[in-house]
Amino acid sequence: ELSLSPEPEPDDLLVEASLRPKTLAEFVGQPRVREQLELVLEGARRRGTPPDHVLLSGPPGLGKTSLSMIIAAELGAQIRLTSGPALERPGDLAAMLSNLSPGDVLFIDEIHRIARPAEEMLYLAMEDFRVDIVVGKGPGATSIPLDIAPFTLVGATTRAGALTGPLRDRFGFTAHMEFYEPEDLEKVLRRAAKILGIDLRPDGAAEIAARSRGTPRIANRLLRRVRDYAEVRADGAVTRSVARAALAVYDVDELGLDRLDRAVLSALVRSFNGGPVGISTLAVAVGEEPSTVEEVCEPYLVRAGMLARTPRGRVATAAAWAHLGATPPPGSPA
Ligand code: ADP
């Protein structure tokens, strides 16, 4: 099956290095973020100092890692990459910080998952470019202050709300990444097709973009599956009809819903008359764990305006009934 998860799949990781945009100009979409970042970077360049620390927030697959690499490239700086979960012990972070060269960019992915002691070390590092190294244990322990090179922290998070106040306050600039419009996804696809040598036609790009859930990572993944189909069952050109036929094989529909998404909607509409129904009952009806329905299917169904979470349970919207070709009963919440 073809995963529509925005998290990277193993075969995404193989190609993503080659598909990442390298400069701000190459970075498609997100016009607000791009303009703001341009100013932040140009200001820092003119002053000859590292820019303020940058927080990138938004759902997976929208380009946060790519943007952090672009920030480093635009500054002509080196980038060091790590992640919140990897910084369990403060010693790990102290080692990274003390190895930085002046002007380096330190990228911490999933920064909301950083352990508390490492987070506290980060406060001082971000503010004063200093770390306190604790030597020894117990009552004899002493802390030795150590200067570190001025650097720029770029933090990425899918859950900005989960950051503690003190950490959030230390970022001078926060960029919120939005889901991409179909036209921007078409640009992402055209760029990827060029790099991968795929004959992508405009109508094929539009068809794939519409099914990509606003997410470049998913767009590029669908493109690769459609390419297989185009090469094996057609003449290699990715046209609208080839994209449709290919994505039918993988059960990805016109709105980018997969088999399970549709099963959830269909159960909601057909078995529970549009709801409201509790998440556990709904999950049993489709033979999945409640957490799978809640975390894998629902975010996109809610965003696509098909499903509403209400205090009394899940409810199908009018769009859901229409998508399934069904008519809501009179007086239903839809
Ligand atoms: P995140 O860190 O937010 O999960 P990534 O930066 O890893 O996202 O992006 C995933 C992939 O999607 C990248 O390798 C790249 O191929 C593509 N991508 C993301 N954003 C863009 C963009 N704005 N322009 C072009 N490609 C993009």
GROMACS .gro file of N, CA, C and O in nm, residues 211-292:
model
  328
  211ARG      N    1  -0.417   1.566  -0.498
  211ARG     CA    2  -0.428   1.450  -0.408
  211ARG      C    3  -0.318   1.445  -0.304
  211ARG      O    4  -0.300   1.345  -0.236
  212SER      N    5  -0.242   1.554  -0.292
  212SER     CA    6  -0.121   1.549  -0.208
  212SER      C    7  -0.138   1.608  -0.069
  212SER      O    8  -0.041   1.627   0.003
  213ARG      N    9  -0.260   1.639  -0.030
  213ARG     CA   10  -0.289   1.682   0.106
  213ARG      C   11  -0.209   1.805   0.149
  213ARG      O   12  -0.168   1.818   0.265
  214GLY      N   13  -0.181   1.893   0.053
  214GLY     CA   14  -0.112   2.017   0.087
  214GLY      C   15   0.032   1.999   0.131
  214GLY      O   16   0.093   2.091   0.185
  215THR      N   17   0.090   1.880   0.105
  215THR     CA   18   0.220   1.846   0.163
  215THR      C   19   0.323   1.806   0.057
  215THR      O   20   0.305   1.705  -0.011
  216PRO      N   21   0.430   1.884   0.040
  216PRO     CA   22   0.531   1.852  -0.062
  216PRO      C   23   0.586   1.709  -0.051
  216PRO      O   24   0.606   1.643  -0.153
  217ARG      N   25   0.610   1.663   0.070
  217ARG     CA   26   0.666   1.527   0.083
  217ARG      C   27   0.572   1.424   0.020
  217ARG      O   28   0.617   1.332  -0.048
  218ILE      N   29   0.441   1.440   0.044
  218ILE     CA   30   0.345   1.345  -0.012
  218ILE      C   31   0.338   1.362  -0.164
  218ILE      O   32   0.333   1.264  -0.239
  219ALA      N   33   0.344   1.487  -0.212
  219ALA     CA   34   0.341   1.512  -0.357
  219ALA      C   35   0.456   1.437  -0.425
  219ALA      O   36   0.436   1.367  -0.524
  220ASN      N   37   0.575   1.450  -0.370
  220ASN     CA   38   0.691   1.384  -0.432
  220ASN      C   39   0.678   1.232  -0.425
  220ASN      O   40   0.724   1.161  -0.515
  221ARG      N   41   0.617   1.183  -0.319
  221ARG     CA   42   0.599   1.037  -0.306
  221ARG      C   43   0.500   0.987  -0.412
  221ARG      O   44   0.524   0.887  -0.479
  222LEU      N   45   0.389   1.058  -0.428
  222LEU     CA   46   0.290   1.018  -0.529
  222LEU      C   47   0.352   1.023  -0.668
  222LEU      O   48   0.330   0.935  -0.751
  223LEU      N   49   0.432   1.127  -0.692
  223LEU     CA   50   0.496   1.141  -0.824
  223LEU      C   51   0.579   1.016  -0.857
  223LEU      O   52   0.575   0.966  -0.969
  224ARG      N   53   0.651   0.965  -0.759
  224ARG     CA   54   0.736   0.849  -0.787
  224ARG      C   55   0.653   0.724  -0.818
  224ARG      O   56   0.689   0.644  -0.902
  225ARG      N   57   0.538   0.708  -0.749
  225ARG     CA   58   0.454   0.592  -0.777
  225ARG      C   59   0.387   0.606  -0.915
  225ARG      O   60   0.373   0.509  -0.988
  226VAL      N   61   0.347   0.729  -0.948
  226VAL     CA   62   0.283   0.750  -1.077
  226VAL      C   63   0.385   0.729  -1.189
  226VAL      O   64   0.354   0.676  -1.296
  227ARG      N   65   0.509   0.767  -1.164
  227ARG     CA   66   0.613   0.747  -1.263
  227ARG      C   67   0.629   0.598  -1.296
  227ARG      O   68   0.642   0.560  -1.413
  228ASP      N   69   0.629   0.513  -1.194
  228ASP     CA   70   0.639   0.368  -1.218
  228ASP      C   71   0.531   0.324  -1.315
  228ASP      O   72   0.557   0.253  -1.411
  229TYR      N   73   0.410   0.367  -1.285
  229TYR     CA   74   0.296   0.328  -1.368
  229TYR      C   75   0.315   0.379  -1.510
  229TYR      O   76   0.295   0.306  -1.607
  230ALA      N   77   0.357   0.505  -1.521
  230ALA     CA   78   0.374   0.565  -1.654
  230ALA      C   79   0.477   0.488  -1.736
  230ALA      O   80   0.461   0.469  -1.856
  231GLU      N   81   0.581   0.441  -1.670
  231GLU     CA   82   0.687   0.373  -1.743
  231GLU      C   83   0.651   0.228  -1.775
  231GLU      O   84   0.690   0.175  -1.879
  232VAL      N   85   0.574   0.164  -1.684
  232VAL     CA   86   0.544   0.023  -1.701
  232VAL      C   87   0.419   0.002  -1.789
  232VAL      O   88   0.417  -0.085  -1.875
  233ARG      N   89   0.317   0.083  -1.764
  233ARG     CA   90   0.190   0.058  -1.833
  233ARG      C   91   0.158   0.160  -1.942
  233ARG      O   92   0.057   0.148  -2.008
  234ALA      N   93   0.240   0.265  -1.954
  234ALA     CA   94   0.212   0.366  -2.056
  234ALA      C   95   0.343   0.403  -2.124
  234ALA      O   96   0.441   0.329  -2.115
  235ASP      N   97   0.349   0.520  -2.190
  235ASP     CA   98   0.470   0.553  -2.266
  235ASP      C   99   0.569   0.637  -2.186
  235ASP      O  100   0.661   0.694  -2.242
  236GLY      N  101   0.548   0.647  -2.055
  236GLY     CA  102   0.643   0.721  -1.971
  236GLY      C  103   0.596   0.860  -1.936
  236GLY      O  104   0.642   0.918  -1.837
  237ALA      N  105   0.505   0.918  -2.015
  237ALA     CA  106   0.459   1.054  -1.986
  237ALA      C  107   0.356   1.050  -1.874
  237ALA      O  108   0.266   0.965  -1.874
  238VAL      N  109   0.371   1.141  -1.777
  238VAL     CA  110   0.274   1.151  -1.668
  238VAL      C  111   0.168   1.252  -1.705
  238VAL      O  112   0.186   1.372  -1.693
  239THR      N  113   0.057   1.202  -1.759
  239THR     CA  114  -0.056   1.286  -1.797
  239THR      C  115  -0.164   1.270  -1.690
  239THR      O  116  -0.149   1.190  -1.598
  240ARG      N  117  -0.273   1.346  -1.706
  240ARG     CA  118  -0.383   1.334  -1.610
  240ARG      C  119  -0.437   1.191  -1.606
  240ARG      O  120  -0.455   1.134  -1.500
  241SER      N  121  -0.459   1.131  -1.724
  241SER     CA  122  -0.521   0.999  -1.723
  241SER      C  123  -0.425   0.895  -1.664
  241SER      O  124  -0.468   0.804  -1.592
  242VAL      N  125  -0.296   0.910  -1.689
  242VAL     CA  126  -0.200   0.817  -1.629
  242VAL      C  127  -0.199   0.833  -1.477
  242VAL      O  128  -0.199   0.736  -1.402
  243ALA      N  129  -0.200   0.960  -1.430
  243ALA     CA  130  -0.199   0.984  -1.285
  243ALA      C  131  -0.324   0.925  -1.220
  243ALA      O  132  -0.317   0.860  -1.116
  244ARG      N  133  -0.438   0.943  -1.286
  244ARG     CA  134  -0.563   0.889  -1.231
  244ARG      C  135  -0.558   0.738  -1.221
  244ARG      O  136  -0.593   0.680  -1.120
  245ALA      N  137  -0.513   0.674  -1.331
  245ALA     CA  138  -0.510   0.528  -1.334
  245ALA      C  139  -0.410   0.477  -1.230
  245ALA      O  140  -0.438   0.380  -1.158
  246ALA      N  141  -0.296   0.543  -1.218
  246ALA     CA  142  -0.193   0.498  -1.124
  246ALA      C  143  -0.244   0.510  -0.980
  246ALA      O  144  -0.229   0.417  -0.901
  247LEU      N  145  -0.306   0.622  -0.948
  247LEU     CA  146  -0.348   0.642  -0.810
  247LEU      C  147  -0.472   0.560  -0.776
  247LEU      O  148  -0.495   0.528  -0.659
  248ALA      N  149  -0.546   0.518  -0.878
  248ALA     CA  150  -0.656   0.424  -0.853
  248ALA      C  151  -0.598   0.290  -0.805
  248ALA      O  152  -0.653   0.225  -0.716
  249VAL      N  153  -0.486   0.250  -0.863
  249VAL     CA  154  -0.421   0.125  -0.822
  249VAL      C  155  -0.386   0.130  -0.673
  249VAL      O  156  -0.397   0.032  -0.601
  250TYR      N  157  -0.347   0.249  -0.627
  250TYR     CA  158  -0.306   0.263  -0.487
  250TYR      C  159  -0.419   0.311  -0.396
  250TYR      O  160  -0.396   0.344  -0.280
  251ASP      N  161  -0.542   0.318  -0.452
  251ASP     CA  162  -0.657   0.356  -0.370
  251ASP      C  163  -0.647   0.497  -0.312
  251ASP      O  164  -0.692   0.522  -0.200
  252VAL      N  165  -0.583   0.587  -0.385
  252VAL     CA  166  -0.581   0.727  -0.341
  252VAL      C  167  -0.684   0.802  -0.424
  252VAL      O  168  -0.671   0.806  -0.546
  253ASP      N  169  -0.786   0.858  -0.361
  253ASP     CA  170  -0.893   0.918  -0.441
  253ASP      C  171  -0.867   1.064  -0.478
  253ASP      O  172  -0.759   1.117  -0.449
  254GLU      N  173  -0.966   1.127  -0.542
  254GLU     CA  174  -0.946   1.262  -0.599
  254GLU      C  175  -0.907   1.364  -0.494
  254GLU      O  176  -0.844   1.465  -0.523
  255LEU      N  177  -0.949   1.342  -0.369
  255LEU     CA  178  -0.918   1.440  -0.264
  255LEU      C  179  -0.798   1.398  -0.180
  255LEU      O  180  -0.766   1.460  -0.080
  256GLY      N  181  -0.734   1.290  -0.221
  256GLY     CA  182  -0.618   1.244  -0.145
  256GLY      C  183  -0.657   1.160  -0.023
  256GLY      O  184  -0.578   1.148   0.071
  257LEU      N  185  -0.775   1.102  -0.025
  257LEU     CA  186  -0.813   1.010   0.083
  257LEU      C  187  -0.770   0.869   0.044
  257LEU      O  188  -0.784   0.830  -0.071
  258ASP      N  189  -0.722   0.793   0.142
  258ASP     CA  190  -0.688   0.654   0.111
  258ASP      C  191  -0.801   0.562   0.159
  258ASP      O  192  -0.906   0.608   0.205
  259ARG      N  193  -0.777   0.432   0.148
  259ARG     CA  194  -0.880   0.333   0.178
  259ARG      C  195  -0.935   0.349   0.320
  259ARG      O  196  -1.055   0.349   0.343
  260LEU      N  197  -0.843   0.366   0.416
  260LEU     CA  198  -0.887   0.376   0.556
  260LEU      C  199  -0.964   0.506   0.583
  260LEU      O  200  -1.065   0.506   0.653
  261ASP      N  201  -0.916   0.616   0.524
  261ASP     CA  202  -0.989   0.744   0.540
  261ASP      C  203  -1.133   0.727   0.492
  261ASP      O  204  -1.228   0.772   0.556
  262ARG      N  205  -1.146   0.662   0.376
  262ARG     CA  206  -1.281   0.644   0.320
  262ARG      C  207  -1.363   0.549   0.404
  262ARG      O  208  -1.483   0.567   0.421
  263ALA      N  209  -1.298   0.445   0.459
  263ALA     CA  210  -1.370   0.350   0.543
  263ALA      C  211  -1.426   0.421   0.667
  263ALA      O  212  -1.540   0.397   0.709
  264VAL      N  213  -1.346   0.511   0.723
  264VAL     CA  214  -1.391   0.586   0.841
  264VAL      C  215  -1.512   0.672   0.805
  264VAL      O  216  -1.614   0.670   0.875
  265LEU      N  217  -1.501   0.745   0.695
  265LEU     CA  218  -1.613   0.831   0.655
  265LEU      C  219  -1.737   0.749   0.624
  265LEU      O  220  -1.849   0.784   0.662
  266SER      N  221  -1.714   0.638   0.556
  266SER     CA  222  -1.825   0.556   0.514
  266SER      C  223  -1.896   0.495   0.635
  266SER      O  224  -2.020   0.490   0.640
  267ALA      N  225  -1.819   0.452   0.735
  267ALA     CA  226  -1.881   0.397   0.857
  267ALA      C  227  -1.961   0.507   0.928
  267ALA      O  228  -2.074   0.487   0.972
  268LEU      N  229  -1.902   0.623   0.933
  268LEU     CA  230  -1.965   0.736   1.001
  268LEU      C  231  -2.100   0.769   0.935
  268LEU      O  232  -2.202   0.789   1.001
  269VAL      N  233  -2.099   0.772   0.803
  269VAL     CA  234  -2.218   0.810   0.728
  269VAL      C  235  -2.319   0.695   0.722
  269VAL      O  236  -2.437   0.712   0.750
  270ARG      N  237  -2.269   0.575   0.686
  270ARG     CA  238  -2.363   0.466   0.657
  270ARG      C  239  -2.404   0.390   0.783
  270ARG      O  240  -2.520   0.355   0.799
  271SER      N  241  -2.308   0.365   0.875
  271SER     CA  242  -2.346   0.285   0.993
  271SER      C  243  -2.400   0.372   1.105
  271SER      O  244  -2.476   0.325   1.188
  272PHE      N  245  -2.356   0.495   1.114
  272PHE     CA  246  -2.397   0.578   1.228
  272PHE      C  247  -2.477   0.701   1.183
  272PHE      O  248  -2.492   0.797   1.258
  273ASN      N  249  -2.523   0.694   1.060
  273ASN     CA  250  -2.610   0.799   1.009
  273ASN      C  251  -2.550   0.940   1.022
  273ASN      O  252  -2.621   1.037   1.049
  274GLY      N  253  -2.418   0.949   1.012
  274GLY     CA  254  -2.352   1.079   1.018
  274GLY      C  255  -2.305   1.119   1.157
  274GLY      O  256  -2.243   1.223   1.174
  275GLY      N  257  -2.333   1.036   1.257
  275GLY     CA  258  -2.288   1.066   1.393
  275GLY      C  259  -2.386   1.153   1.467
  275GLY      O  260  -2.496   1.177   1.417
  276PRO      N  261  -2.352   1.202   1.587
  276PRO     CA  262  -2.222   1.185   1.653
  276PRO      C  263  -2.199   1.042   1.705
  276PRO      O  264  -2.292   0.978   1.749
  277VAL      N  265  -2.073   1.000   1.693
  277VAL     CA  266  -2.036   0.869   1.744
  277VAL      C  267  -1.899   0.880   1.810
  277VAL      O  268  -1.815   0.960   1.766
  278GLY      N  269  -1.881   0.803   1.916
  278GLY     CA  270  -1.754   0.807   1.990
  278GLY      C  271  -1.641   0.747   1.908
  278GLY      O  272  -1.663   0.661   1.822
  279ILE      N  273  -1.519   0.792   1.936
  279ILE     CA  274  -1.404   0.747   1.858
  279ILE      C  275  -1.383   0.595   1.870
  279ILE      O  276  -1.349   0.529   1.771
  280SER      N  277  -1.405   0.537   1.988
  280SER     CA  278  -1.380   0.392   2.003
  280SER      C  279  -1.480   0.312   1.920
  280SER      O  280  -1.443   0.213   1.856
  281THR      N  281  -1.605   0.356   1.921
  281THR     CA  282  -1.708   0.286   1.843
  281THR      C  283  -1.675   0.295   1.694
  281THR      O  284  -1.684   0.197   1.621
  282LEU      N  285  -1.634   0.412   1.653
  282LEU     CA  286  -1.600   0.433   1.512
  282LEU      C  287  -1.480   0.346   1.473
  282LEU      O  288  -1.477   0.284   1.366
  283ALA      N  289  -1.382   0.338   1.563
  283ALA     CA  290  -1.261   0.260   1.535
  283ALA      C  291  -1.295   0.111   1.521
  283ALA      O  292  -1.247   0.044   1.429
  284VAL      N  293  -1.381   0.061   1.610
  284VAL     CA  294  -1.421  -0.080   1.602
  284VAL      C  295  -1.489  -0.107   1.468
  284VAL      O  296  -1.464  -0.208   1.403
  285ALA      N  297  -1.569  -0.012   1.424
  285ALA     CA  298  -1.644  -0.031   1.299
  285ALA      C  299  -1.551  -0.047   1.178
  285ALA      O  300  -1.586  -0.112   1.081
  286VAL      N  301  -1.432   0.012   1.184
  286VAL     CA  302  -1.340  -0.002   1.071
  286VAL      C  303  -1.226  -0.099   1.103
  286VAL      O  304  -1.133  -0.115   1.023
  287GLY      N  305  -1.233  -0.162   1.221
  287GLY     CA  306  -1.133  -0.262   1.257
  287GLY      C  307  -0.995  -0.206   1.282
  287GLY      O  308  -0.893  -0.268   1.250
  288GLU      N  309  -0.988  -0.084   1.337
  288GLU     CA  310  -0.858  -0.024   1.368
  288GLU      C  311  -0.854   0.019   1.515
  288GLU      O  312  -0.956   0.028   1.580
  289GLU      N  313  -0.734   0.048   1.561
  289GLU     CA  314  -0.718   0.104   1.695
  289GLU      C  315  -0.772   0.247   1.695
  289GLU      O  316  -0.752   0.320   1.598
  290PRO      N  317  -0.833   0.288   1.807
  290PRO     CA  318  -0.878   0.428   1.815
  290PRO      C  319  -0.765   0.527   1.787
  290PRO      O  320  -0.783   0.629   1.720
  291SER      N  321  -0.643   0.495   1.835
  291SER     CA  322  -0.533   0.591   1.817
  291SER      C  323  -0.498   0.605   1.669
  291SER      O  324  -0.460   0.713   1.623
  292THR      N  325  -0.511   0.497   1.592
  292THR     CA  326  -0.481   0.505   1.448
  292THR      C  327  -0.582   0.597   1.380
  292THR      O  328  -0.545   0.685   1.301
   0.00000   0.00000   0.00000
